[in-house]
Amino acid sequence: MLLQGKTVIVSGVGAGLGHQVAATVVRDGGNAVLGARTEANLAKSAAEIDPDGRHTAHRPTDITDEAQCEALAALATERFGGIDAVVHVAAWDSYFGGLQDADFGTWQQVLDVNLLGTLRMTRACLPALKERGGSVVIIGTQSAVAAPSQVQQAAYAASKGALTSAMYSMARELGPHRIRVNTVLPGWMWGPPVQAYVTFTAHGEGVPEAAVLERLTSRMALPELATDGDVADAAAFLASDRARAITGQSLLVNAGELMR
């Protein structure tokens, strides 16, 4: 049990990766404290993961609001006695486009959520993390290091690239407190967003969904996409004591599409 007795805050819990990360925490023996903007999504996720409510707690949290970040951290310490890790899934990933058609006002909002929101949530957890050391795990994106050819998400990629740079600084700053900071970089990840992309593209092109999926997997060393469960497993490892000597690192979970 990788996370036996550990308390892990998970931001951005909805139907996809955030839910899977929280479920993995509980599966591996930990307590999951769930945050997201929508109460109904949190309640549904918690009920599915932990029907008797012994190993989960949740609070609506907008990571652009510092007070709400602090309230989520306080919930973890009040309910479970401390914080051992925080996994940052919350992100704005639905704004598409490149530089030529950029709305920089929207770019600023994306940066406020993805970059500054992650830093706000991390800072809110620091007092508890400093008490016994722990782990900060950022969910980044392969797009931050290699732009995809299928879609343009320049603002999202830039914000996640900035987070990777921030990771290095945080790893140095927080290391003396035995706090580790690492990033998981998913590529195309089979879960609700990619399922929706495959369905939408197949319908728009009038081709079978299998043809769109083959287009994605053909570039990968392994013959199938990584899943959100695979990404959650990587995050759980980095949150655990098994990764006690790993900090300032980025781990691609992408079925070998990009190798570095």
mmCIF file of C-alpha atoms in Angstrom:
data_model
loop_
_atom_site.group_PDB
_atom_site.id
_atom_site.type_symbol
_atom_site.label_atom_id
_atom_site.label_comp_id
_atom_site.label_asym_id
_atom_site.label_seq_id
_atom_site.Cartn_x
_atom_site.Cartn_y
_atom_site.Cartn_z
ATOM 1 C CA MET A 1 0.000 0.000 0.000
ATOM 2 C CA LEU A 2 2.004 2.940 -1.324
ATOM 3 C CA LEU A 3 0.111 5.607 0.611
ATOM 4 C CA GLN A 4 -0.884 3.753 3.781
ATOM 5 C CA GLY A 5 -1.936 6.329 6.377
ATOM 6 C CA LYS A 6 -0.976 9.298 4.180
ATOM 7 C CA THR A 7 -3.240 12.292 3.626
ATOM 8 C CA VAL A 8 -3.236 13.669 0.097
ATOM 9 C CA ILE A 9 -4.997 16.779 -1.191
ATOM 10 C CA VAL A 10 -6.200 16.401 -4.789
ATOM 11 C CA SER A 11 -7.313 19.523 -6.640
ATOM 12 C CA GLY A 12 -9.493 19.516 -9.734
ATOM 13 C CA VAL A 13 -11.606 16.469 -8.917
ATOM 14 C CA GLY A 14 -14.238 15.854 -11.558
ATOM 15 C CA ALA A 15 -15.132 12.926 -13.778
ATOM 16 C CA GLY A 16 -11.644 12.386 -15.205
ATOM 17 C CA LEU A 17 -8.083 12.419 -13.905
ATOM 18 C CA GLY A 18 -8.809 14.163 -10.609
ATOM 19 C CA HIS A 19 -11.321 11.456 -9.672
ATOM 20 C CA GLN A 20 -8.871 8.758 -10.703
ATOM 21 C CA VAL A 21 -6.063 10.251 -8.604
ATOM 22 C CA ALA A 22 -8.310 10.460 -5.559
ATOM 23 C CA ALA A 23 -9.494 6.883 -6.102
ATOM 24 C CA THR A 24 -5.877 5.715 -6.380
ATOM 25 C CA VAL A 25 -4.991 7.434 -3.097
ATOM 26 C CA VAL A 26 -7.768 5.580 -1.262
ATOM 27 C CA ARG A 27 -6.999 2.305 -3.049
ATOM 28 C CA ASP A 28 -3.387 2.593 -1.902
ATOM 29 C CA GLY A 29 -4.332 3.103 1.745
ATOM 30 C CA GLY A 30 -4.441 6.882 2.010
ATOM 31 C CA ASN A 31 -6.920 9.614 2.853
ATOM 32 C CA ALA A 32 -7.970 11.815 -0.070
ATOM 33 C CA VAL A 33 -9.085 15.410 0.460
ATOM 34 C CA LEU A 34 -10.894 16.501 -2.683
ATOM 35 C CA GLY A 35 -11.146 20.027 -4.020
ATOM 36 C CA ALA A 36 -12.884 21.460 -7.091
ATOM 37 C CA ARG A 37 -15.278 24.282 -7.849
ATOM 38 C CA THR A 38 -18.450 22.168 -8.078
ATOM 39 C CA GLU A 39 -19.842 20.629 -4.895
ATOM 40 C CA ALA A 40 -21.986 18.085 -6.735
ATOM 41 C CA ASN A 41 -18.957 16.670 -8.567
ATOM 42 C CA LEU A 42 -17.024 16.387 -5.310
ATOM 43 C CA ALA A 43 -19.861 14.629 -3.501
ATOM 44 C CA LYS A 44 -20.364 12.180 -6.365
ATOM 45 C CA SER A 45 -16.673 11.382 -6.591
ATOM 46 C CA ALA A 46 -16.274 10.916 -2.846
ATOM 47 C CA ALA A 47 -19.301 8.613 -2.677
ATOM 48 C CA GLU A 48 -17.932 6.421 -5.466
ATOM 49 C CA ILE A 49 -14.419 6.270 -4.041
ATOM 50 C CA ASP A 50 -15.264 5.896 -0.363
ATOM 51 C CA PRO A 51 -18.905 4.963 0.309
ATOM 52 C CA ASP A 52 -18.595 5.011 4.095
ATOM 53 C CA GLY A 53 -16.752 8.330 4.107
ATOM 54 C CA ARG A 54 -13.894 7.195 6.335
ATOM 55 C CA HIS A 55 -11.058 8.107 3.994
ATOM 56 C CA THR A 56 -12.281 11.160 2.097
ATOM 57 C CA ALA A 57 -13.247 14.740 2.773
ATOM 58 C CA HIS A 58 -14.117 17.458 0.297
ATOM 59 C CA ARG A 59 -14.710 21.185 0.011
ATOM 60 C CA PRO A 60 -15.583 23.393 -2.984
ATOM 61 C CA THR A 61 -12.367 25.142 -3.934
ATOM 62 C CA ASP A 62 -11.505 27.662 -6.622
ATOM 63 C CA ILE A 63 -7.703 27.751 -6.769
ATOM 64 C CA THR A 64 -7.753 31.364 -7.962
ATOM 65 C CA ASP A 65 -9.012 32.261 -4.455
ATOM 66 C CA GLU A 66 -6.301 32.121 -1.795
ATOM 67 C CA ALA A 67 -8.753 31.866 1.082
ATOM 68 C CA GLN A 68 -10.450 28.846 -0.494
ATOM 69 C CA CYS A 69 -7.057 27.151 -0.943
ATOM 70 C CA GLU A 70 -6.296 27.753 2.726
ATOM 71 C CA ALA A 71 -9.693 26.365 3.713
ATOM 72 C CA LEU A 72 -9.043 23.124 1.806
ATOM 73 C CA ALA A 73 -5.665 22.729 3.504
ATOM 74 C CA ALA A 74 -7.300 23.396 6.877
ATOM 75 C CA LEU A 75 -9.929 20.724 6.177
ATOM 76 C CA ALA A 76 -7.178 18.156 5.613
ATOM 77 C CA THR A 77 -5.453 18.943 8.887
ATOM 78 C CA GLU A 78 -8.708 19.119 10.866
ATOM 79 C CA ARG A 79 -10.062 15.850 9.516
ATOM 80 C CA PHE A 80 -6.907 13.748 9.200
ATOM 81 C CA GLY A 81 -4.274 15.495 11.316
ATOM 82 C CA GLY A 82 -1.951 16.778 8.615
ATOM 83 C CA ILE A 83 -0.960 16.787 4.958
ATOM 84 C CA ASP A 84 1.573 14.430 3.381
ATOM 85 C CA ALA A 85 1.137 15.343 -0.284
ATOM 86 C CA VAL A 86 -0.775 17.525 -2.688
ATOM 87 C CA VAL A 87 -1.498 16.500 -6.268
ATOM 88 C CA HIS A 88 -2.386 19.401 -8.544
ATOM 89 C CA VAL A 89 -4.868 18.315 -11.210
ATOM 90 C CA ALA A 90 -6.960 21.493 -11.398
ATOM 91 C CA ALA A 91 -6.375 23.308 -14.681
ATOM 92 C CA TRP A 92 -8.026 25.295 -17.433
ATOM 93 C CA ASP A 93 -7.412 23.196 -20.538
ATOM 94 C CA SER A 94 -10.388 24.106 -22.718
ATOM 95 C CA TYR A 95 -9.042 27.267 -24.377
ATOM 96 C CA PHE A 96 -7.675 26.494 -27.828
ATOM 97 C CA GLY A 97 -5.651 28.444 -30.362
ATOM 98 C CA GLY A 98 -2.187 29.788 -31.064
ATOM 99 C CA LEU A 99 -0.451 33.142 -31.086
ATOM 100 C CA GLN A 100 -2.033 34.723 -34.156
ATOM 101 C CA ASP A 101 -5.581 34.464 -32.828
ATOM 102 C CA ALA A 102 -4.656 34.868 -29.157
ATOM 103 C CA ASP A 103 -6.922 36.700 -26.752
ATOM 104 C CA PHE A 104 -4.305 37.687 -24.187
ATOM 105 C CA GLY A 105 -6.979 38.522 -21.638
ATOM 106 C CA THR A 106 -7.969 34.862 -21.703
ATOM 107 C CA TRP A 107 -4.298 33.858 -21.624
ATOM 108 C CA GLN A 108 -3.963 35.800 -18.362
ATOM 109 C CA GLN A 109 -6.903 33.894 -16.921
ATOM 110 C CA VAL A 110 -5.380 30.562 -17.998
ATOM 111 C CA LEU A 111 -2.116 31.536 -16.310
ATOM 112 C CA ASP A 112 -3.979 32.609 -13.179
ATOM 113 C CA VAL A 113 -5.560 29.182 -12.877
ATOM 114 C CA ASN A 114 -2.820 26.880 -14.086
ATOM 115 C CA LEU A 115 0.310 28.616 -12.842
ATOM 116 C CA LEU A 116 -0.667 30.925 -9.994
ATOM 117 C CA GLY A 117 -3.527 28.714 -8.805
ATOM 118 C CA THR A 118 -1.166 25.773 -8.402
ATOM 119 C CA LEU A 119 1.291 27.958 -6.504
ATOM 120 C CA ARG A 120 -1.485 29.316 -4.269
ATOM 121 C CA MET A 121 -2.627 25.814 -3.390
ATOM 122 C CA THR A 122 0.935 24.692 -2.744
ATOM 123 C CA ARG A 123 1.626 27.630 -0.445
ATOM 124 C CA ALA A 124 -1.554 26.954 1.501
ATOM 125 C CA CYS A 125 -0.299 23.423 2.204
ATOM 126 C CA LEU A 126 3.242 24.418 3.227
ATOM 127 C CA PRO A 127 2.715 24.835 6.982
ATOM 128 C CA ALA A 128 1.371 21.280 7.251
ATOM 129 C CA LEU A 129 3.892 19.820 4.800
ATOM 130 C CA LYS A 130 6.801 21.361 6.728
ATOM 131 C CA GLU A 131 5.775 19.527 9.895
ATOM 132 C CA ARG A 132 6.734 16.092 8.530
ATOM 133 C CA GLY A 133 7.982 16.561 4.995
ATOM 134 C CA GLY A 134 6.040 15.362 1.992
ATOM 135 C CA SER A 135 5.435 15.692 -1.696
ATOM 136 C CA VAL A 136 4.052 18.148 -4.218
ATOM 137 C CA VAL A 137 3.021 16.530 -7.503
ATOM 138 C CA ILE A 138 2.111 18.757 -10.445
ATOM 139 C CA ILE A 139 0.139 17.355 -13.359
ATOM 140 C CA GLY A 140 1.700 19.018 -16.379
ATOM 141 C CA THR A 141 1.400 18.110 -20.036
ATOM 142 C CA GLN A 142 3.590 16.733 -22.789
ATOM 143 C CA SER A 143 2.480 19.793 -24.775
ATOM 144 C CA ALA A 144 4.729 21.921 -22.568
ATOM 145 C CA VAL A 145 7.809 20.272 -24.120
ATOM 146 C CA ALA A 146 6.545 19.233 -27.571
ATOM 147 C CA ALA A 147 3.629 20.982 -29.289
ATOM 148 C CA PRO A 148 1.001 18.544 -30.602
ATOM 149 C CA SER A 149 0.127 18.677 -34.283
ATOM 150 C CA GLN A 150 -3.559 17.805 -33.801
ATOM 151 C CA VAL A 151 -4.668 20.746 -31.661
ATOM 152 C CA GLN A 152 -3.361 24.177 -30.700
ATOM 153 C CA GLN A 153 -3.342 24.913 -26.976
ATOM 154 C CA ALA A 154 -0.599 27.508 -26.773
ATOM 155 C CA ALA A 155 -1.853 29.177 -23.588
ATOM 156 C CA TYR A 156 -2.294 25.866 -21.779
ATOM 157 C CA ALA A 157 1.148 24.649 -22.869
ATOM 158 C CA ALA A 158 2.804 27.924 -21.863
ATOM 159 C CA SER A 159 1.186 27.891 -18.437
ATOM 160 C CA LYS A 160 2.260 24.310 -17.805
ATOM 161 C CA GLY A 161 5.760 25.055 -19.096
ATOM 162 C CA ALA A 162 5.968 27.886 -16.581
ATOM 163 C CA LEU A 163 4.936 25.439 -13.861
ATOM 164 C CA THR A 164 7.783 23.126 -14.810
ATOM 165 C CA SER A 165 10.216 26.023 -14.381
ATOM 166 C CA ALA A 166 8.591 26.869 -11.045
ATOM 167 C CA MET A 167 9.007 23.226 -10.012
ATOM 168 C CA TYR A 168 12.795 23.536 -10.145
ATOM 169 C CA SER A 169 12.766 26.597 -7.904
ATOM 170 C CA MET A 170 10.322 25.027 -5.457
ATOM 171 C CA ALA A 171 12.362 21.821 -5.276
ATOM 172 C CA ARG A 172 15.411 23.855 -4.198
ATOM 173 C CA GLU A 173 13.495 26.104 -1.826
ATOM 174 C CA LEU A 174 11.463 23.399 -0.116
ATOM 175 C CA GLY A 175 14.022 20.596 -0.148
ATOM 176 C CA PRO A 176 15.526 21.577 3.229
ATOM 177 C CA HIS A 177 12.062 20.932 4.731
ATOM 178 C CA ARG A 178 12.092 17.442 3.147
ATOM 179 C CA ILE A 179 9.380 18.496 0.719
ATOM 180 C CA ARG A 180 9.786 17.030 -2.763
ATOM 181 C CA VAL A 181 8.370 18.678 -5.907
ATOM 182 C CA ASN A 182 7.892 16.722 -9.144
ATOM 183 C CA THR A 183 5.796 16.822 -12.297
ATOM 184 C CA VAL A 184 3.931 14.158 -14.269
ATOM 185 C CA LEU A 185 3.656 14.973 -17.971
ATOM 186 C CA PRO A 186 0.803 13.061 -19.621
ATOM 187 C CA GLY A 187 0.564 12.789 -23.383
ATOM 188 C CA TRP A 188 -2.641 11.633 -25.061
ATOM 189 C CA MET A 189 -4.395 10.046 -22.097
ATOM 190 C CA TRP A 190 -7.438 7.821 -22.480
ATOM 191 C CA GLY A 191 -10.112 9.323 -20.300
ATOM 192 C CA PRO A 192 -13.199 11.538 -20.731
ATOM 193 C CA PRO A 193 -11.510 14.456 -22.595
ATOM 194 C CA VAL A 194 -9.707 12.265 -25.145
ATOM 195 C CA GLN A 195 -12.759 10.032 -25.538
ATOM 196 C CA ALA A 196 -14.752 13.149 -26.384
ATOM 197 C CA TYR A 197 -12.059 14.300 -28.845
ATOM 198 C CA VAL A 198 -12.058 10.932 -30.615
ATOM 199 C CA THR A 199 -15.850 10.883 -30.863
ATOM 200 C CA PHE A 200 -16.049 14.510 -32.062
ATOM 201 C CA THR A 201 -13.296 14.069 -34.658
ATOM 202 C CA ALA A 202 -14.724 10.812 -35.981
ATOM 203 C CA HIS A 203 -18.161 12.381 -36.359
ATOM 204 C CA GLY A 204 -16.759 15.486 -38.051
ATOM 205 C CA GLU A 205 -14.665 13.492 -40.523
ATOM 206 C CA GLY A 206 -17.232 10.750 -41.076
ATOM 207 C CA VAL A 207 -14.775 8.011 -40.105
ATOM 208 C CA PRO A 208 -14.898 5.277 -37.453
ATOM 209 C CA GLU A 209 -13.615 6.177 -33.993
ATOM 210 C CA ALA A 210 -11.102 3.348 -34.343
ATOM 211 C CA ALA A 211 -9.489 5.212 -37.257
ATOM 212 C CA VAL A 212 -8.996 8.351 -35.171
ATOM 213 C CA LEU A 213 -7.601 6.306 -32.305
ATOM 214 C CA GLU A 214 -5.194 4.525 -34.670
ATOM 215 C CA ARG A 215 -3.976 7.924 -35.845
ATOM 216 C CA LEU A 216 -2.997 8.738 -32.270
ATOM 217 C CA THR A 217 -1.469 5.403 -31.276
ATOM 218 C CA SER A 218 0.540 4.989 -34.486
ATOM 219 C CA ARG A 219 3.144 7.457 -33.192
ATOM 220 C CA MET A 220 3.673 5.632 -29.908
ATOM 221 C CA ALA A 221 6.208 2.973 -28.966
ATOM 222 C CA LEU A 222 3.530 1.067 -27.070
ATOM 223 C CA PRO A 223 0.428 0.108 -29.078
ATOM 224 C CA GLU A 224 -2.160 1.844 -26.892
ATOM 225 C CA LEU A 225 -2.717 5.129 -25.145
ATOM 226 C CA ALA A 226 -1.819 5.620 -21.529
ATOM 227 C CA THR A 227 -4.954 5.957 -19.396
ATOM 228 C CA ASP A 228 -5.846 8.411 -16.675
ATOM 229 C CA GLY A 229 -5.298 5.467 -14.315
ATOM 230 C CA ASP A 230 -1.691 5.176 -15.527
ATOM 231 C CA VAL A 231 -1.128 8.863 -14.858
ATOM 232 C CA ALA A 232 -2.745 8.538 -11.421
ATOM 233 C CA ASP A 233 -0.426 5.626 -10.592
ATOM 234 C CA ALA A 234 2.601 7.745 -11.505
ATOM 235 C CA ALA A 235 1.329 10.587 -9.306
ATOM 236 C CA ALA A 236 0.744 8.176 -6.418
ATOM 237 C CA PHE A 237 4.297 6.870 -6.716
ATOM 238 C CA LEU A 238 5.750 10.388 -6.613
ATOM 239 C CA ALA A 239 3.543 11.207 -3.624
ATOM 240 C CA SER A 240 4.764 8.140 -1.741
ATOM 241 C CA ASP A 241 7.861 7.407 0.333
ATOM 242 C CA ARG A 242 9.061 5.138 -2.498
ATOM 243 C CA ALA A 243 10.071 8.381 -4.234
ATOM 244 C CA ARG A 244 11.796 9.857 -1.167
ATOM 245 C CA ALA A 245 14.983 10.709 -3.108
ATOM 246 C CA ILE A 246 13.265 12.087 -6.219
ATOM 247 C CA THR A 247 12.698 15.826 -6.585
ATOM 248 C CA GLY A 248 12.790 18.397 -9.365
ATOM 249 C CA GLN A 249 11.970 15.784 -11.991
ATOM 250 C CA SER A 250 9.457 15.503 -14.845
ATOM 251 C CA LEU A 251 8.069 12.071 -15.737
ATOM 252 C CA LEU A 252 6.475 11.552 -19.155
ATOM 253 C CA VAL A 253 3.549 9.111 -19.110
ATOM 254 C CA ASN A 254 2.781 8.889 -22.804
ATOM 255 C CA ALA A 255 3.206 5.299 -24.092
ATOM 256 C CA GLY A 256 6.524 6.353 -25.619
ATOM 257 C CA GLU A 257 5.186 8.948 -28.061
ATOM 258 C CA LEU A 258 7.958 11.344 -27.037
ATOM 259 C CA MET A 259 11.177 10.113 -25.425
ATOM 260 C CA ARG A 260 13.631 12.410 -23.631
#
